[in-house]
Tab-separated table of C-alpha atoms in Angstrom:
chain	number	residue	atom	x	y	z
A	1	MET	CA	148.359	255.166	57.608
A	2	PRO	CA	149.494	255.788	54.181
A	3	THR	CA	151.136	258.850	52.944
A	4	THR	CA	149.130	260.672	50.396
A	5	ARG	CA	149.434	263.422	47.321
A	6	THR	CA	146.848	264.548	45.112
A	7	LYS	CA	147.371	266.373	42.164
A	8	ALA	CA	145.147	268.623	40.286
A	9	LEU	CA	145.048	267.999	36.388
A	10	ALA	CA	143.468	270.773	33.872
A	11	PRO	CA	140.219	272.194	34.698
A	12	ALA	CA	136.743	271.116	32.231
A	13	ALA	CA	136.339	272.422	29.131
A	14	LEU	CA	132.630	271.765	28.535
A	15	ALA	CA	129.935	273.772	29.400
A	16	LEU	CA	127.844	273.039	32.669
A	17	LEU	CA	124.643	270.782	31.523
A	18	LEU	CA	126.916	268.789	28.802
A	19	ALA	CA	129.541	267.779	31.434
A	20	PRO	CA	128.888	264.065	32.329
A	21	LEU	CA	128.434	262.899	35.917
A	22	ALA	CA	131.680	260.913	37.420
A	23	THR	CA	131.281	257.414	38.113
A	24	ALA	CA	134.405	256.765	39.248
A	25	CYS	CA	136.166	256.390	42.746
A	26	SER	CA	135.022	260.146	43.745
A	27	GLY	CA	133.219	262.202	41.479
A	28	SER	CA	131.473	265.914	41.993
A	29	ALA	CA	130.319	268.755	40.352
A	30	GLY	CA	131.725	271.923	41.093
A	31	ALA	CA	129.770	275.367	40.927
A	32	ALA	CA	130.320	275.462	37.015
A	33	GLY	CA	128.307	272.431	36.748
A	34	SER	CA	132.330	270.823	35.950
A	35	THR	CA	132.989	267.328	37.269
A	36	THR	CA	135.782	265.949	39.186
A	37	VAL	CA	137.053	262.514	39.082
A	38	THR	CA	139.751	261.081	41.697
A	39	VAL	CA	141.689	257.944	40.864
A	40	THR	CA	143.277	256.772	43.892
A	41	VAL	CA	146.167	254.494	43.238
A	42	GLY	CA	147.989	252.730	46.286
A	43	TYR	CA	151.543	252.155	46.005
A	44	GLN	CA	154.333	251.089	48.127
A	45	SER	CA	157.151	253.615	47.680
A	46	LYS	CA	160.066	251.458	49.446
A	47	THR	CA	159.044	248.383	47.463
A	48	ILE	CA	161.073	249.864	44.751
A	49	ASN	CA	160.567	247.232	42.000
A	50	THR	CA	156.985	248.828	41.880
A	51	VAL	CA	158.112	252.138	41.209
A	52	THR	CA	156.973	251.943	37.352
A	53	ALA	CA	153.040	252.398	38.612
A	54	GLY	CA	154.186	254.042	41.974
A	55	THR	CA	157.197	256.106	42.983
A	56	LEU	CA	158.670	256.829	39.572
A	57	LEU	CA	155.721	257.065	37.884
A	58	ARG	CA	154.528	259.592	40.153
A	59	SER	CA	157.474	261.787	40.427
A	60	LEU	CA	157.768	262.015	36.627
A	61	GLY	CA	154.360	262.666	36.709
A	62	TYR	CA	153.110	260.713	33.273
A	63	PHE	CA	149.647	259.515	34.873
A	64	GLU	CA	148.981	263.116	35.017
A	65	GLU	CA	149.633	263.912	31.689
A	66	GLU	CA	147.601	260.992	30.184
A	67	LEU	CA	144.584	262.331	32.351
A	68	ALA	CA	145.145	266.213	31.241
A	69	ALA	CA	145.100	264.921	27.665
A	70	ARG	CA	141.655	262.997	28.781
A	71	GLY	CA	140.208	265.861	30.316
A	72	LYS	CA	140.122	267.967	27.593
A	73	LYS	CA	138.720	266.058	25.279
A	74	ASP	CA	135.924	264.779	27.881
A	75	GLY	CA	135.117	267.941	29.776
A	76	ILE	CA	136.276	266.117	33.062
A	77	THR	CA	138.795	267.547	35.717
A	78	TYR	CA	140.924	264.231	36.744
A	79	GLU	CA	142.917	264.225	40.103
A	80	VAL	CA	145.075	261.027	41.204
A	81	ASP	CA	145.072	260.612	45.052
A	82	TRP	CA	148.931	258.632	45.639
A	83	GLN	CA	148.469	256.627	48.351
A	84	ASP	CA	151.559	255.095	49.844
A	85	TYR	CA	152.036	251.832	52.023
A	86	ALA	CA	154.637	249.763	53.464
A	87	THR	CA	153.449	246.824	52.099
A	88	GLY	CA	150.187	245.173	49.849
A	89	ALA	CA	147.908	243.914	52.801
A	90	PRO	CA	146.079	247.724	53.618
A	91	ILE	CA	145.904	248.534	49.829
A	92	THR	CA	144.076	245.064	49.369
A	93	ALA	CA	141.960	246.425	52.065
A	94	GLN	CA	141.328	249.298	50.789
A	95	MET	CA	140.551	248.252	47.637
A	96	THR	CA	137.904	246.297	48.778
A	97	ALA	CA	136.170	248.754	50.719
A	98	GLY	CA	136.570	250.363	47.375
A	99	LYS	CA	138.457	253.080	48.417
A	100	ILE	CA	141.406	252.153	45.982
A	101	ASP	CA	141.133	251.952	42.270
A	102	ILE	CA	144.285	250.739	41.065
A	103	GLY	CA	147.152	249.152	43.109
A	104	SER	CA	150.735	247.557	42.965
A	105	MET	CA	151.865	244.934	45.050
A	106	GLY	CA	153.992	241.014	45.128
A	107	ASP	CA	152.995	237.972	43.579
A	108	PHE	CA	152.168	236.539	46.912
A	109	PRO	CA	149.816	239.794	47.914
A	110	LEU	CA	147.965	239.707	44.511
A	111	LEU	CA	147.014	236.066	45.330
A	112	ILE	CA	145.558	237.608	48.706
A	113	ASN	CA	144.276	240.355	46.685
A	114	ALA	CA	142.304	238.462	44.201
A	115	VAL	CA	140.658	236.066	46.715
A	116	ARG	CA	139.511	239.443	49.299
A	117	GLY	CA	138.058	241.113	46.211
A	118	LYS	CA	136.121	237.662	45.234
A	119	GLU	CA	135.106	237.197	49.141
A	120	LEU	CA	134.241	241.037	49.331
A	121	LYS	CA	132.197	241.370	45.850
A	122	GLN	CA	134.636	243.764	44.928
A	123	PRO	CA	136.458	241.677	42.524
A	124	THR	CA	139.871	242.421	41.218
A	125	HIS	CA	142.460	241.927	38.317
A	126	LEU	CA	146.076	241.703	37.260
A	127	VAL	CA	146.624	243.492	34.079
A	128	SER	CA	150.272	244.155	34.344
A	129	VAL	CA	153.861	243.525	35.877
A	130	THR	CA	156.185	245.829	37.224
A	131	GLY	CA	159.636	244.233	37.711
A	132	TYR	CA	160.639	240.885	38.194
A	133	ASN	CA	163.383	238.097	38.527
A	134	LEU	CA	163.006	235.142	36.769
A	135	ARG	CA	164.942	232.767	39.317
A	136	GLY	CA	163.583	234.563	42.411
A	137	GLY	CA	166.445	236.602	43.550
A	138	LEU	CA	164.286	239.681	44.770
A	139	ASN	CA	164.052	238.174	48.311
A	140	THR	CA	166.598	237.043	50.436
A	141	VAL	CA	167.243	235.905	54.092
A	142	VAL	CA	169.697	237.676	56.105
A	143	THR	CA	171.256	237.424	58.923
A	144	ALA	CA	173.352	239.775	61.657
A	145	PRO	CA	177.202	240.885	60.315
A	146	ASP	CA	178.761	239.389	63.060
A	147	SER	CA	176.138	235.973	62.849
A	148	LYS	CA	177.720	232.608	62.837
A	149	LEU	CA	174.975	231.362	60.614
A	150	GLU	CA	176.216	230.434	57.205
A	151	SER	CA	173.240	228.034	55.672
A	152	LEU	CA	169.531	227.984	55.957
A	153	ALA	CA	170.256	224.631	57.552
A	154	ASP	CA	171.678	226.810	60.821
A	155	LEU	CA	168.440	228.321	60.920
A	156	ARG	CA	166.667	225.147	62.855
A	157	GLY	CA	165.292	226.297	66.165
A	158	LYS	CA	165.962	230.015	65.375
A	159	LYS	CA	164.170	233.255	65.552
A	160	VAL	CA	163.321	234.035	61.849
A	161	SER	CA	160.814	237.435	61.106
A	162	THR	CA	159.287	237.860	57.910
A	163	SER	CA	155.747	239.120	56.984
A	164	VAL	CA	153.426	236.237	56.749
A	165	GLY	CA	151.689	236.651	53.476
A	166	SER	CA	154.375	238.125	51.181
A	167	ALA	CA	156.984	236.447	48.483
A	168	ALA	CA	159.429	236.982	51.320
A	169	ASP	CA	157.699	234.255	53.735
A	170	GLY	CA	156.801	232.156	50.292
A	171	THR	CA	160.723	232.226	50.165
A	172	LEU	CA	161.448	231.138	53.471
A	173	VAL	CA	158.756	228.196	53.249
A	174	ARG	CA	160.598	226.711	50.438
A	175	ALA	CA	163.811	227.133	51.055
A	176	LEU	CA	162.995	225.847	54.661
A	177	ARG	CA	161.439	222.936	52.805
A	178	ARG	CA	164.406	222.131	50.723
A	179	ALA	CA	166.728	221.959	53.381
A	180	GLY	CA	164.976	219.357	55.283
A	181	ILE	CA	163.019	221.494	57.907
A	182	ASP	CA	159.559	222.211	58.975
A	183	PRO	CA	158.518	225.796	58.462
A	184	SER	CA	156.208	225.651	61.127
A	185	GLY	CA	157.812	224.092	63.486
A	186	GLY	CA	161.396	224.053	62.576
A	187	ILE	CA	161.613	227.312	63.337
A	188	GLU	CA	160.379	230.006	65.620
A	189	LYS	CA	158.583	232.519	62.939
A	190	LEU	CA	157.801	236.348	63.989
A	191	ASN	CA	155.371	238.274	61.948
A	192	GLN	CA	156.430	241.241	61.265
A	193	GLN	CA	156.560	244.723	58.977
A	194	PRO	CA	159.932	244.549	56.998
A	195	SER	CA	160.873	247.807	59.213
A	196	VAL	CA	160.065	245.737	62.791
A	197	GLY	CA	161.800	242.932	61.091
A	198	ALA	CA	165.111	244.950	60.251
A	199	SER	CA	165.134	246.698	64.073
A	200	ALA	CA	164.726	243.057	65.883
A	201	LEU	CA	167.805	241.603	63.801
A	202	GLN	CA	169.922	244.803	64.867
A	203	ALA	CA	168.730	244.503	68.128
A	204	GLY	CA	169.599	241.015	68.403
A	205	SER	CA	165.917	239.718	69.415
A	206	VAL	CA	165.888	237.172	66.292
A	207	ASP	CA	168.276	235.151	64.196
A	208	ALA	CA	167.945	236.127	60.578
A	209	LEU	CA	165.311	238.109	58.392
A	210	SER	CA	163.471	237.324	55.344
A	211	GLN	CA	162.375	239.921	53.481
A	212	PHE	CA	161.825	241.586	50.263
A	213	VAL	CA	163.037	244.387	47.812
A	214	ALA	CA	165.316	246.407	48.940
A	215	TRP	CA	165.152	245.905	52.628
A	216	PRO	CA	167.913	242.761	51.901
A	217	GLY	CA	170.096	245.105	50.012
A	218	GLN	CA	169.672	248.353	52.172
A	219	LEU	CA	170.686	246.208	55.705
A	220	ALA	CA	173.457	244.824	53.707
A	221	TYR	CA	175.050	248.221	51.885
A	222	GLU	CA	174.547	249.859	55.099
A	223	GLY	CA	176.720	246.822	57.027
A	224	ARG	CA	173.896	246.098	59.278
A	225	ALA	CA	173.292	242.268	57.846
A	226	LYS	CA	175.088	239.873	55.819
A	227	ALA	CA	173.041	237.447	52.993
A	228	LEU	CA	172.749	233.951	54.293
A	229	TYR	CA	170.197	232.585	51.425
A	230	ASP	CA	169.931	234.080	48.194
A	231	GLY	CA	166.240	233.775	46.635
A	232	ALA	CA	167.317	232.915	43.433
A	233	GLU	CA	168.678	229.344	44.716
A	234	LEU	CA	164.819	228.304	44.607
A	235	ASN	CA	164.709	228.915	40.759
A	236	LEU	CA	161.092	230.124	40.671
A	237	PRO	CA	159.747	233.527	39.326
A	238	THR	CA	159.132	236.154	41.289
A	239	PHE	CA	157.402	239.473	40.647
A	240	HIS	CA	155.421	242.597	41.470
A	241	GLY	CA	152.393	244.007	39.526
A	242	VAL	CA	149.350	245.948	39.233
A	243	THR	CA	145.748	245.230	40.167
A	244	VAL	CA	142.727	246.960	39.507
A	245	ARG	CA	139.109	247.071	41.073
A	246	GLU	CA	136.756	245.295	38.184
A	247	LYS	CA	134.190	247.833	38.762
A	248	PHE	CA	136.682	250.698	38.044
A	249	ALA	CA	138.115	248.901	35.123
A	250	LYS	CA	134.631	248.668	33.268
A	251	GLU	CA	133.329	252.356	34.049
A	252	ARG	CA	137.000	254.083	33.661
A	253	ALA	CA	138.578	251.818	30.934
A	254	GLY	CA	140.110	254.680	29.528
A	255	VAL	CA	141.301	255.816	32.577
A	256	LEU	CA	142.996	252.694	33.171
A	257	ASP	CA	144.175	252.372	29.782
A	258	ASP	CA	146.190	256.018	30.464
A	259	PHE	CA	147.489	254.318	33.820
A	260	LEU	CA	149.209	251.461	31.777
A	261	ARG	CA	150.542	254.231	29.000
A	262	ALA	CA	151.992	256.014	31.644
A	263	GLN	CA	153.187	252.987	33.266
A	264	ARG	CA	155.114	251.867	29.940
A	265	ARG	CA	156.448	255.677	29.542
A	266	ALA	CA	157.561	255.018	33.141
A	267	THR	CA	159.412	251.889	32.034
A	268	ASP	CA	161.177	253.441	28.833
A	269	HIS	CA	162.313	256.033	30.793
A	270	LEU	CA	163.736	253.807	33.812
A	271	ARG	CA	165.365	251.201	30.812
A	272	ALA	CA	166.785	254.435	28.996
A	273	GLU	CA	168.363	256.635	32.270
A	274	PRO	CA	168.319	254.073	34.969
A	275	VAL	CA	171.007	255.724	36.955
A	276	ALA	CA	168.947	259.010	36.946
A	277	ALA	CA	165.991	256.829	37.520
A	278	ALA	CA	167.429	255.602	40.836
A	279	GLU	CA	168.336	258.684	41.989
A	280	SER	CA	164.694	260.079	41.427
A	281	VAL	CA	163.672	256.893	43.462
A	282	ALA	CA	166.125	257.673	45.988
A	283	LYS	CA	165.005	260.943	46.678
A	284	GLU	CA	161.595	259.953	46.780
A	285	THR	CA	162.309	257.330	49.321
A	286	GLY	CA	165.116	257.911	51.963
A	287	LEU	CA	166.700	255.243	50.355
A	288	PRO	CA	170.537	254.863	49.358
A	289	ALA	CA	170.733	255.225	45.451
A	290	GLU	CA	173.358	253.042	45.641
A	291	VAL	CA	170.653	250.008	47.304
A	292	VAL	CA	168.131	251.364	44.399
A	293	TYR	CA	170.474	250.593	41.616
A	294	LEU	CA	171.038	247.390	42.911
A	295	TYR	CA	167.629	246.089	42.024
A	296	ASN	CA	166.616	248.535	39.494
A	297	GLY	CA	169.807	248.979	37.369
A	298	ALA	CA	171.041	248.103	33.742
A	299	ASN	CA	172.211	244.948	35.657
A	300	GLY	CA	169.542	245.011	38.495
A	301	ILE	CA	168.238	242.074	40.252
A	302	ALA	CA	164.812	243.627	38.668
A	303	THR	CA	164.096	243.626	35.071
A	304	PHE	CA	161.282	245.927	34.660
A	305	ASP	CA	158.110	244.976	31.679
A	306	PRO	CA	154.843	245.257	31.998
A	307	ALA	CA	154.125	241.973	29.653
A	308	LEU	CA	152.129	239.401	31.591
A	309	ARG	CA	154.691	237.022	30.838
A	310	PRO	CA	153.463	233.025	30.717
A	311	GLU	CA	155.943	231.992	32.667
A	312	LEU	CA	154.915	234.797	35.683
A	313	ILE	CA	152.137	233.668	35.257
A	314	ASP	CA	152.458	229.622	35.885
A	315	ALA	CA	154.857	230.580	39.010
A	316	LEU	CA	151.890	232.896	40.477
A	317	LYS	CA	149.786	229.207	40.386
A	318	GLN	CA	152.500	227.668	42.056
A	319	ASP	CA	152.453	230.254	44.863
A	320	VAL	CA	148.610	228.843	45.670
A	321	PRO	CA	149.626	225.685	47.256
A	322	VAL	CA	151.865	227.807	49.527
A	323	LEU	CA	149.288	230.398	50.786
A	324	LYS	CA	146.684	227.605	51.301
A	325	ASP	CA	149.007	225.957	53.562
A	326	ALA	CA	149.400	228.818	55.439
A	327	LYS	CA	145.432	229.134	55.591
A	328	LEU	CA	145.492	232.762	54.189
A	329	VAL	CA	143.635	231.311	50.756
A	330	GLY	CA	141.719	228.813	49.456
A	331	ASP	CA	141.257	227.966	45.880
A	332	VAL	CA	142.065	230.882	43.691
A	333	ASP	CA	141.430	231.150	39.931
A	334	VAL	CA	144.610	232.649	38.872
A	335	ASP	CA	143.447	232.661	34.711
A	336	ALA	CA	140.133	234.582	35.892
A	337	PHE	CA	141.613	236.634	38.016
A	338	VAL	CA	144.622	237.831	35.580
A	339	ASP	CA	142.990	240.393	33.103
A	340	PRO	CA	145.306	240.552	29.874
A	341	GLU	CA	143.241	242.599	27.644
A	342	PRO	CA	143.866	246.430	28.633
A	343	LEU	CA	147.518	245.740	28.673
A	344	ALA	CA	147.182	244.443	25.194
A	345	ARG	CA	145.181	247.719	24.163
A	346	VAL	CA	147.897	250.020	25.040
A	347	ALA	CA	150.709	248.019	23.671
A	348	ALA	CA	149.230	247.287	20.443
A	349	GLY	CA	151.916	248.081	17.543
A	350	THR	CA	154.320	248.415	20.094
A	351	ALA	CA	157.603	246.264	20.194
A	352	GLU	CA	158.154	244.089	22.990
A	353	TYR	CA	160.843	245.013	25.468
A	354	PRO	CA	163.906	242.499	25.534
A	355	ARG	CA	164.097	239.724	27.897
A	356	ALA	CA	165.840	239.072	30.968
A	357	VAL	CA	169.481	238.902	30.199
A	358	ALA	CA	172.439	237.584	32.758
A	359	ALA	CA	173.929	240.254	34.455
A	360	ARG	CA	177.331	241.777	34.331
A	361	PRO	CA	179.531	243.503	36.447
A	362	GLU	CA	178.968	246.742	36.988
A	363	LEU	CA	181.209	250.102	38.323
A	364	TRP	CA	179.383	253.367	39.675
A	365	LEU	CA	182.159	256.028	39.823
A	366	LYS	CA	181.229	259.196	41.397
A	367	GLY	CA	180.352	262.340	39.923
A	368	GLN	CA	179.222	260.007	37.091
A	369	ALA	CA	175.646	259.394	35.488
A	370	ARG	CA	176.468	256.418	33.243
A	371	THR	CA	178.162	252.987	34.892
A	372	GLN	CA	180.585	250.995	33.302
A	373	SER	CA	179.816	247.387	32.597
A	374	PHE	CA	182.281	244.626	32.531
A	375	ASP	CA	182.699	241.194	30.781
A	376	SER	CA	184.276	239.482	34.161
A	377	PRO	CA	184.671	240.518	37.895
A	378	ARG	CA	188.605	240.285	37.638
A	379	GLU	CA	188.215	243.121	35.018
A	380	LEU	CA	185.681	245.139	37.360
A	381	LEU	CA	187.928	244.683	40.388
A	382	LYS	CA	190.759	246.014	38.137
A	383	ALA	CA	189.097	249.116	37.008
A	384	ALA	CA	188.055	250.151	40.492
A	385	ARG	CA	191.655	249.697	41.979
A	386	GLY	CA	192.754	252.969	42.945
A	387	ALA	CA	189.158	254.660	41.214
A	388	ASP	CA	186.561	257.069	43.436
A	389	VAL	CA	184.063	254.269	43.613
A	390	ARG	CA	180.623	254.895	44.417
A	391	ALA	CA	179.272	251.217	44.309
A	392	ALA	CA	180.590	248.113	42.510
A	393	TYR	CA	178.159	245.338	41.513
A	394	VAL	CA	178.771	241.326	40.724
A	395	PRO	CA	176.624	238.631	39.635
A	396	ASP	CA	176.563	235.347	41.751
A	397	ALA	CA	178.507	233.316	40.065
A	398	VAL	CA	175.980	230.248	40.217
A	399	THR	CA	172.317	232.327	40.235
A	400	GLY	CA	173.567	235.474	38.858
A	401	THR	CA	171.816	237.381	41.084
A	402	LEU	CA	173.409	241.227	41.694
A	403	TRP	CA	175.066	242.162	44.724
A	404	PHE	CA	177.678	244.411	46.007
A	405	ALA	CA	181.357	243.702	45.343
A	406	ASP	CA	182.317	244.249	49.172
A	407	LYS	CA	179.676	242.565	50.051
A	408	ALA	CA	180.106	239.009	48.364
A	409	VAL	CA	181.723	236.299	49.048
A	410	TRP	CA	184.550	235.760	46.660
A	411	VAL	CA	186.285	232.487	45.271
A	412	ALA	CA	189.648	232.305	43.535
A	413	GLU	CA	189.976	230.019	40.988
A	414	GLY	CA	193.442	230.054	39.127
A	415	PRO	CA	193.115	233.195	36.933
A	416	GLU	CA	189.795	233.162	37.571
A	417	LEU	CA	187.521	235.388	40.450
A	418	ARG	CA	183.944	234.668	41.223
A	419	ALA	CA	181.454	236.108	43.390
A	420	PHE	CA	178.665	234.807	45.353
A	421	VAL	CA	176.067	236.347	47.580
A	422	THR	CA	176.133	234.131	50.509
A	423	PRO	CA	178.976	232.108	52.293
A	424	ALA	CA	176.879	228.699	51.485
A	425	GLY	CA	176.915	229.531	47.985
A	426	ALA	CA	180.737	229.667	47.946
A	427	LYS	CA	181.751	226.790	49.895
A	428	ALA	CA	179.160	224.766	47.907
A	429	TYR	CA	181.305	225.894	44.605
A	430	VAL	CA	185.072	225.621	46.465
A	431	ALA	CA	183.800	221.969	47.496
A	432	ALA	CA	182.530	221.087	44.028
A	433	HIS	CA	186.248	222.113	42.724
A	434	GLN	CA	188.516	220.823	45.166
A	435	GLY	CA	190.315	219.772	41.829
A	436	SER	CA	191.243	223.420	40.772
A	437	GLY	CA	192.314	224.720	44.073
A	438	ALA	CA	189.515	226.951	44.330
A	439	ARG	CA	189.433	228.893	47.749
A	440	ILE	CA	187.533	231.496	49.405
A	441	VAL	CA	189.355	234.589	49.577
A	442	SER	CA	188.587	238.110	51.214
A	443	PHE	CA	187.263	241.405	48.955
A	444	ALA	CA	190.979	242.786	49.027
A	445	GLU	CA	192.596	239.722	48.296
A	446	ALA	CA	190.446	239.236	45.594
A	447	GLY	CA	191.029	242.962	44.732
A	448	THR	CA	194.888	242.361	44.713
A	449	LEU	CA	195.025	239.196	42.912
A	450	ALA	CA	193.022	241.521	40.202
A	451	SER	CA	195.652	243.293	39.565
């Protein structure tokens, strides 16, 4: 069941017979002849790179503000019904039943959303992006902290939990294929909700867990898992986006514009105040702020930008065969599913957001509302030594995926210190740089070498 919260906005200003009938998701005429329209938004509070269309947006109240201004003009009282789900599948089910107007979800669920909407004659359209990673670093395969598994190849014949139809499952399928393992027969795959899979990993009933943001980072931060495979090794973009019912978009185009305008405002806030945004999302979700910042911070794994970038749409098209092989969809007309017009209306005349740049090492000291960035992992470790550190983050030396410094695998190579998300990544680097004396060292030893 979803968690819901409804916010009421300013009352209608027009006289009774002048108020138009509501035609959106829900409308009713009050005793004085006023009209109320309820806009229902489905989101995933703990899928934290959707926060600019969900958790953060809701807490900031920007959508309600935009609708309040509209209500003063058209004499309608607007309400927003926020419905919180664990994954994108139930949001799609509610959208195709005409019960959710706007939803946010990952790239693979978006494709299923497109197909189900067409099949059930409730067509939907992708209208914006929330967060993205151009290499695929938002999805990670993790294993137990004391596991003997060291690479994806070690998963052959093992039990792996994932959520079928999610981007995390897509990452697992592609990664296994590259490792020469049949995704359908080479492992025993368990289709589980993220929370169930996390519990199964802790209980030892599965050998590994492939999941999307923020589960891998949370489990690693809490010492309940270690990274086995970094999704960025695929070097394929992954993202989350906003989908809307076509009927709603036509009948309430202005309301959709208000949502996208509010999403841009939330994006501006997150990019300008990443620590405050992380603290806010942590408060709303119960997730550690340090984990939220890993993904949503200034150098986070996710880059927030609503633009429907061509490389993201191309990646969506590359996702279709994976879902077809899993018999979850047939053909998908991605170009027909994507509707750039609403965002183009809202963003007209505004500057584009800067594109994703390489992450830098970052230090978050306790009691500080700002973080410090450094040019190298060595500089970060040196600055952290003896400091009251809340969290320290370092990018993987090859994939660029940000990770917790104390959970990373470290390599010393002469005066240089390099960090890796996975043991396999560190070992591959050492093997390729034998002549330079590269060697794997502990986090403690890396700190000593830095100072």
